[in-house]
CSV table of C-alpha atoms in Angstrom, one decimal:
chain,number,residue,atom,x,y,z
A,783,MET,CA,-37.9,-141.1,-85.3
A,784,ALA,CA,-38.6,-138.0,-87.4
A,785,LEU,CA,-37.1,-134.8,-86.1
A,786,HIS,CA,-39.2,-131.8,-85.2
A,787,PRO,CA,-39.2,-129.3,-88.2
A,788,VAL,CA,-37.2,-126.7,-86.2
A,789,THR,CA,-34.6,-129.1,-84.9
A,790,GLN,CA,-34.4,-130.6,-88.4
A,791,LYS,CA,-33.8,-127.2,-89.8
A,792,ILE,CA,-31.0,-126.5,-87.2
A,793,ALA,CA,-29.4,-129.8,-88.1
A,794,GLU,CA,-29.4,-128.9,-91.8
A,795,LEU,CA,-28.0,-125.5,-91.1
A,796,THR,CA,-25.3,-126.5,-88.7
A,797,GLY,CA,-24.5,-130.1,-89.5
A,798,SER,CA,-25.1,-131.0,-85.9
A,799,GLU,CA,-28.2,-132.3,-84.1
A,800,VAL,CA,-30.0,-130.6,-81.1
A,801,VAL,CA,-29.3,-132.4,-77.9
A,802,ALA,CA,-30.8,-130.0,-75.3
A,803,SER,CA,-33.2,-127.0,-75.2
A,804,ARG,CA,-34.2,-124.5,-72.6
A,805,PRO,CA,-36.4,-121.4,-72.7
A,806,LEU,CA,-34.8,-117.9,-72.5
A,807,HIS,CA,-36.4,-114.9,-70.8
A,808,GLY,CA,-37.4,-111.8,-72.7
A,809,GLY,CA,-39.6,-113.4,-75.3
A,810,CYS,CA,-42.4,-110.9,-75.3
A,811,VAL,CA,-42.4,-110.8,-79.1
A,812,ALA,CA,-41.9,-114.5,-79.7
A,813,ASP,CA,-41.0,-117.7,-77.9
A,814,VAL,CA,-37.3,-117.8,-77.4
A,815,SER,CA,-35.1,-120.8,-76.6
A,816,GLN,CA,-31.5,-121.7,-76.4
A,817,MET,CA,-30.6,-125.0,-78.1
A,818,GLU,CA,-27.4,-126.9,-77.5
A,819,LEU,CA,-25.9,-128.9,-80.4
A,820,GLN,CA,-24.2,-132.2,-80.3
A,821,ASP,CA,-20.8,-130.6,-81.3
A,822,GLY,CA,-21.1,-128.2,-78.3
A,823,ARG,CA,-22.3,-125.1,-80.1
A,824,LYS,CA,-25.4,-123.2,-79.0
A,825,VAL,CA,-28.0,-121.4,-81.1
A,826,VAL,CA,-30.9,-119.2,-80.1
A,827,VAL,CA,-34.3,-119.8,-81.7
A,828,LYS,CA,-37.2,-117.4,-81.9
A,829,GLN,CA,-40.5,-118.7,-83.2
A,830,GLY,CA,-44.2,-117.8,-83.3
A,831,GLY,CA,-45.7,-114.5,-82.2
A,832,GLU,CA,-47.1,-111.7,-84.3
A,833,ALA,CA,-43.9,-110.0,-85.3
A,834,ASN,CA,-42.3,-110.7,-88.7
A,835,LEU,CA,-39.1,-112.4,-87.7
A,836,ALA,CA,-37.7,-112.1,-91.2
A,837,ILE,CA,-37.4,-108.3,-90.5
A,838,GLU,CA,-35.5,-109.0,-87.3
A,839,GLY,CA,-33.1,-111.1,-89.4
A,840,VAL,CA,-32.6,-108.3,-91.8
A,841,MET,CA,-32.0,-105.8,-89.0
A,842,LEU,CA,-29.4,-108.1,-87.4
A,843,ALA,CA,-27.6,-108.6,-90.7
A,844,TYR,CA,-27.5,-104.8,-91.3
A,845,PHE,CA,-26.3,-104.1,-87.8
A,846,GLY,CA,-23.7,-106.8,-88.0
A,847,SER,CA,-22.2,-105.4,-91.1
A,848,HIS,CA,-22.4,-101.7,-90.2
A,849,SER,CA,-21.8,-101.4,-86.4
A,850,PRO,CA,-18.5,-102.1,-84.5
A,851,ILE,CA,-20.6,-103.8,-81.8
A,852,PRO,CA,-21.1,-107.5,-82.2
A,853,CYS,CA,-24.6,-109.0,-82.6
A,854,PRO,CA,-25.8,-112.6,-83.2
A,855,ALA,CA,-25.0,-114.0,-86.7
A,856,VAL,CA,-28.3,-115.0,-88.4
A,857,LEU,CA,-28.4,-118.7,-89.6
A,858,HIS,CA,-32.0,-118.6,-90.8
A,859,ALA,CA,-34.8,-116.0,-90.9
A,860,ASP,CA,-38.4,-116.3,-92.2
A,861,PRO,CA,-41.5,-114.6,-90.9
A,862,THR,CA,-42.2,-117.2,-88.2
A,863,LEU,CA,-38.7,-118.6,-87.4
A,864,LEU,CA,-35.3,-117.0,-86.6
A,865,ILE,CA,-32.2,-119.0,-85.8
A,866,MET,CA,-29.0,-117.3,-84.8
A,867,ASP,CA,-25.8,-117.9,-83.0
A,868,PHE,CA,-25.8,-117.7,-79.2
A,869,ILE,CA,-23.6,-115.0,-77.5
A,870,GLU,CA,-22.2,-116.0,-74.1
A,871,ASN,CA,-23.3,-113.5,-71.4
A,872,ASP,CA,-22.5,-113.4,-67.7
A,873,GLY,CA,-24.9,-110.5,-67.0
A,874,HIS,CA,-22.3,-108.7,-64.8
A,875,VAL,CA,-22.6,-105.1,-65.9
A,876,ASN,CA,-20.0,-103.1,-64.0
A,877,GLY,CA,-18.2,-99.8,-64.6
A,878,GLN,CA,-15.7,-101.5,-67.0
A,879,VAL,CA,-18.5,-102.8,-69.1
A,880,GLN,CA,-20.2,-99.4,-69.1
A,881,ARG,CA,-17.0,-97.7,-70.4
A,882,ASP,CA,-16.5,-100.4,-73.0
A,883,LEU,CA,-20.0,-99.8,-74.2
A,884,ALA,CA,-19.4,-96.1,-74.3
A,885,ASN,CA,-16.3,-96.6,-76.5
A,886,LEU,CA,-18.2,-98.9,-78.9
A,887,LEU,CA,-21.4,-96.9,-79.1
A,888,ALA,CA,-19.5,-93.7,-79.8
A,889,GLU,CA,-17.8,-95.5,-82.7
A,890,GLN,CA,-21.2,-96.7,-83.9
A,891,HIS,CA,-22.6,-93.2,-83.8
A,892,LYS,CA,-19.8,-92.1,-86.1
A,893,VAL,CA,-21.4,-94.4,-88.8
A,894,THR,CA,-23.7,-91.9,-90.6
A,895,GLN,CA,-25.7,-91.3,-93.7
A,896,LYS,CA,-27.2,-88.3,-95.4
A,897,GLN,CA,-30.9,-88.7,-94.3
A,898,PHE,CA,-32.7,-89.7,-91.1
A,899,GLY,CA,-34.5,-93.1,-91.4
A,900,LEU,CA,-33.5,-96.1,-93.4
A,901,SER,CA,-34.0,-97.7,-96.7
A,902,PHE,CA,-36.5,-100.2,-95.2
A,903,ASN,CA,-38.9,-100.2,-92.3
A,904,THR,CA,-38.0,-102.0,-89.1
A,905,LEU,CA,-39.5,-103.2,-85.9
A,906,ILE,CA,-39.4,-102.2,-82.2
A,907,GLY,CA,-40.8,-104.6,-79.7
A,908,GLY,CA,-42.4,-106.4,-82.6
A,909,LEU,CA,-44.2,-103.2,-83.7
A,910,ASP,CA,-43.9,-101.6,-87.1
A,911,GLN,CA,-41.3,-98.8,-87.1
A,912,PRO,CA,-41.5,-96.6,-90.3
A,913,ASN,CA,-38.2,-95.2,-91.5
A,914,HIS,CA,-39.2,-92.9,-94.4
A,915,PRO,CA,-35.9,-91.1,-95.4
A,916,THR,CA,-36.2,-87.5,-94.2
A,917,ASN,CA,-33.9,-84.5,-94.3
A,918,SER,CA,-35.1,-83.0,-91.1
A,919,TRP,CA,-34.6,-84.7,-87.7
A,920,VAL,CA,-37.4,-82.7,-86.1
A,921,GLU,CA,-39.7,-83.8,-88.9
A,922,PHE,CA,-38.6,-87.4,-88.7
A,923,PHE,CA,-38.9,-87.6,-84.9
A,924,ARG,CA,-42.3,-85.8,-85.0
A,925,ASP,CA,-44.0,-87.7,-87.8
A,926,HIS,CA,-42.4,-91.2,-87.8
A,927,ARG,CA,-41.7,-91.7,-84.1
A,928,LEU,CA,-43.8,-89.5,-81.7
A,929,LEU,CA,-47.1,-89.0,-83.7
A,930,TYR,CA,-46.9,-92.4,-85.4
A,931,MET,CA,-46.6,-94.4,-82.1
A,932,ALA,CA,-49.1,-92.1,-80.3
A,933,ASP,CA,-51.6,-92.8,-83.1
A,934,GLN,CA,-51.0,-96.6,-82.9
A,935,ALA,CA,-51.4,-96.6,-79.1
A,936,THR,CA,-54.6,-94.6,-79.4
A,937,ARG,CA,-56.1,-96.8,-82.2
A,938,TYR,CA,-55.3,-99.8,-80.0
A,939,GLY,CA,-57.2,-98.3,-77.1
A,940,ARG,CA,-54.2,-97.9,-74.8
A,941,LEU,CA,-53.7,-94.2,-75.0
A,942,PRO,CA,-56.6,-91.8,-74.1
A,943,THR,CA,-57.6,-89.4,-76.9
A,944,THR,CA,-57.0,-86.5,-74.6
A,945,LEU,CA,-53.3,-87.5,-74.2
A,946,PHE,CA,-53.0,-87.9,-78.0
A,947,SER,CA,-54.3,-84.3,-78.4
A,948,ARG,CA,-51.6,-83.1,-76.0
A,949,ILE,CA,-48.9,-85.0,-77.8
A,950,GLU,CA,-50.0,-83.2,-81.0
A,951,THR,CA,-49.7,-79.9,-79.2
A,952,LEU,CA,-46.2,-80.8,-78.1
A,953,ALA,CA,-45.2,-82.0,-81.5
A,954,ALA,CA,-46.0,-78.6,-83.0
A,955,LYS,CA,-43.4,-77.1,-80.7
A,956,LEU,CA,-40.5,-79.5,-81.3
A,957,ALA,CA,-38.6,-77.2,-83.7
A,958,ASP,CA,-38.1,-74.9,-80.7
A,959,LEU,CA,-37.1,-77.8,-78.3
A,960,LEU,CA,-34.8,-80.0,-80.4
A,961,PRO,CA,-31.4,-79.1,-81.9
A,962,SER,CA,-30.6,-79.7,-85.5
A,963,GLY,CA,-27.4,-80.1,-87.4
A,964,ASP,CA,-26.0,-83.4,-86.2
A,965,ALA,CA,-25.5,-86.0,-88.9
A,966,PRO,CA,-27.9,-89.0,-88.8
A,967,SER,CA,-26.1,-91.7,-86.8
A,968,LEU,CA,-26.6,-95.4,-86.9
A,969,LEU,CA,-28.7,-96.3,-83.9
A,970,HIS,CA,-29.4,-99.7,-82.2
A,971,GLY,CA,-32.8,-98.3,-81.4
A,972,ASP,CA,-33.7,-100.4,-78.4
A,973,LEU,CA,-30.9,-99.8,-76.0
A,974,TRP,CA,-32.0,-101.1,-72.6
A,975,GLY,CA,-30.3,-103.5,-70.2
A,976,GLY,CA,-32.0,-106.7,-71.5
A,977,ASN,CA,-30.5,-106.1,-74.9
A,978,ILE,CA,-26.9,-105.5,-73.7
A,979,LEU,CA,-24.8,-108.6,-73.4
A,980,CYS,CA,-21.5,-108.7,-71.5
A,981,HIS,CA,-18.9,-111.2,-70.6
A,982,LYS,CA,-15.8,-110.9,-68.4
A,983,GLY,CA,-15.9,-107.1,-68.2
A,984,LYS,CA,-16.4,-106.5,-71.9
A,985,ILE,CA,-19.4,-105.9,-74.2
A,986,ALA,CA,-20.2,-109.3,-75.8
A,987,GLY,CA,-22.9,-108.0,-78.1
A,988,LEU,CA,-26.2,-106.2,-78.5
A,989,VAL,CA,-29.4,-108.1,-79.4
A,990,ASP,CA,-33.0,-107.2,-80.6
A,991,PRO,CA,-32.0,-104.1,-82.7
A,992,ALA,CA,-34.6,-101.6,-83.9
A,993,ILE,CA,-32.2,-99.9,-86.3
A,994,TYR,CA,-32.4,-96.6,-88.2
A,995,TYR,CA,-30.3,-93.4,-88.5
A,996,GLY,CA,-31.3,-90.7,-86.1
A,997,ASP,CA,-30.0,-88.2,-83.7
A,998,ARG,CA,-27.7,-90.1,-81.3
A,999,GLU,CA,-29.3,-88.3,-78.3
A,1000,ILE,CA,-32.4,-90.4,-78.6
A,1001,GLU,CA,-30.2,-93.5,-78.1
A,1002,LEU,CA,-28.6,-92.1,-75.0
A,1003,ALA,CA,-32.0,-91.1,-73.7
A,1004,PHE,CA,-33.4,-94.5,-74.1
A,1005,GLY,CA,-30.5,-96.0,-72.2
A,1006,THR,CA,-31.5,-93.9,-69.2
A,1007,LEU,CA,-35.2,-94.8,-69.2
A,1008,PHE,CA,-34.7,-97.8,-66.9
A,1009,GLY,CA,-31.4,-96.7,-65.5
A,1010,ASP,CA,-29.2,-99.0,-67.7
A,1011,LEU,CA,-26.6,-96.4,-68.7
A,1012,THR,CA,-24.7,-95.2,-65.7
A,1013,PRO,CA,-22.5,-92.2,-64.9
A,1014,ALA,CA,-19.5,-94.4,-65.9
A,1015,PHE,CA,-20.9,-94.7,-69.4
A,1016,PHE,CA,-21.7,-91.0,-69.8
A,1017,ASP,CA,-18.3,-89.8,-68.4
A,1018,ARG,CA,-16.5,-91.9,-71.0
A,1019,TYR,CA,-19.0,-91.2,-73.9
A,1020,GLY,CA,-18.8,-87.5,-73.2
A,1021,GLN,CA,-15.0,-87.6,-73.6
A,1022,ILE,CA,-15.5,-88.9,-77.2
A,1023,PHE,CA,-18.7,-87.1,-78.1
A,1024,PRO,CA,-19.5,-84.1,-75.9
A,1025,ILE,CA,-23.1,-84.1,-74.7
A,1026,GLN,CA,-24.7,-80.8,-75.4
A,1027,PRO,CA,-26.3,-78.7,-72.6
A,1028,GLY,CA,-30.0,-79.4,-72.1
A,1029,PHE,CA,-29.9,-83.1,-72.8
A,1030,PHE,CA,-30.2,-84.4,-69.2
A,1031,GLU,CA,-32.4,-81.4,-68.2
A,1032,GLU,CA,-35.0,-81.5,-71.1
A,1033,ARG,CA,-34.3,-83.4,-74.2
A,1034,ARG,CA,-33.9,-86.8,-72.5
A,1035,ASP,CA,-37.6,-86.7,-71.4
A,1036,LEU,CA,-38.8,-85.6,-74.8
A,1037,TYR,CA,-37.0,-88.4,-76.6
A,1038,ASN,CA,-38.2,-91.0,-74.0
A,1039,LEU,CA,-41.7,-90.2,-75.0
A,1040,TYR,CA,-41.1,-92.5,-77.9
A,1041,PRO,CA,-40.1,-95.7,-76.0
A,1042,LEU,CA,-42.8,-94.9,-73.4
A,1043,LEU,CA,-45.4,-94.8,-76.2
A,1044,VAL,CA,-44.1,-98.1,-77.5
A,1045,HIS,CA,-44.7,-99.5,-74.0
A,1046,VAL,CA,-48.1,-97.9,-73.8
A,1047,ARG,CA,-49.0,-99.5,-77.1
A,1048,LEU,CA,-47.8,-102.9,-75.9
A,1049,PHE,CA,-48.8,-102.8,-72.2
A,1050,GLY,CA,-50.8,-99.7,-71.3
A,1051,GLY,CA,-50.9,-99.4,-67.5
A,1052,SER,CA,-48.4,-97.2,-65.6
A,1053,TYR,CA,-46.7,-96.1,-68.8
A,1054,VAL,CA,-49.7,-93.9,-69.6
A,1055,GLY,CA,-49.0,-92.0,-66.4
A,1056,SER,CA,-45.3,-91.6,-67.4
A,1057,VAL,CA,-46.4,-90.0,-70.7
A,1058,ASP,CA,-48.8,-87.7,-68.9
A,1059,ARG,CA,-46.1,-86.5,-66.5
A,1060,ILE,CA,-43.7,-85.6,-69.3
A,1061,LEU,CA,-46.4,-83.7,-71.2
A,1062,THR,CA,-47.3,-81.8,-68.0
A,1063,ARG,CA,-43.7,-81.0,-67.5
A,1064,PHE,CA,-43.6,-79.3,-70.9
A,1065,GLY,CA,-46.8,-77.4,-70.3
A,1066,VAL,CA,-49.2,-79.3,-72.5
């Protein structure tokens, strides 16, 4: 009997045939499944969807070669199919895991380059994420994150034009609200609980990167959006990289406008109200 093209590809890549398959949760961008091989190894397969999975493969390869945090090794990547190693994960995120993540993420944030952005564009949640190299963090965040995603959400009919106008007003004030001077740090870019894998009290890896070089505070902010980074994380991270005054009080909300706008573009709904509340808080 002829093998399915995907299982045949896996057999060619690994030298072992697929004996079992089960779907994995979290596949909003593509269909995701775990496949067990005859020799006992496991792989993760993403296929279909609208996102260019070849870009995800490039992001994983870059992250794997530049970050101290593990990520899945890519076995194959093309626009409609991504095959990668499976990372064992028990899902038990405790204080020990939070402190381990703080240690590793602080080391990752020490990986820097001269400009904000990246030499290639990436994806976040399957959406295009422009990374035009820029000398100014305020300019990069304003043009290639905040205004870009607000425009996309508006064009897609998810964000009311009145809110877009308010975002433009806020964007014009960013130079007075955001600090400058920190070196551009390597960011995972999509740091929420579903992308944090742990095993036996340690970080096992990060998945679904949306990489670029930016101010590390935007990464920390994203980690608080759904409550995934806890005080245990911030206590340890702050010992390595002191967190400047005003982050928790103001800048966290400003930075979280970006992931919220990503969610508005993808899902609409209650995320629009969250954007509205932050804009109101900043008087626009």
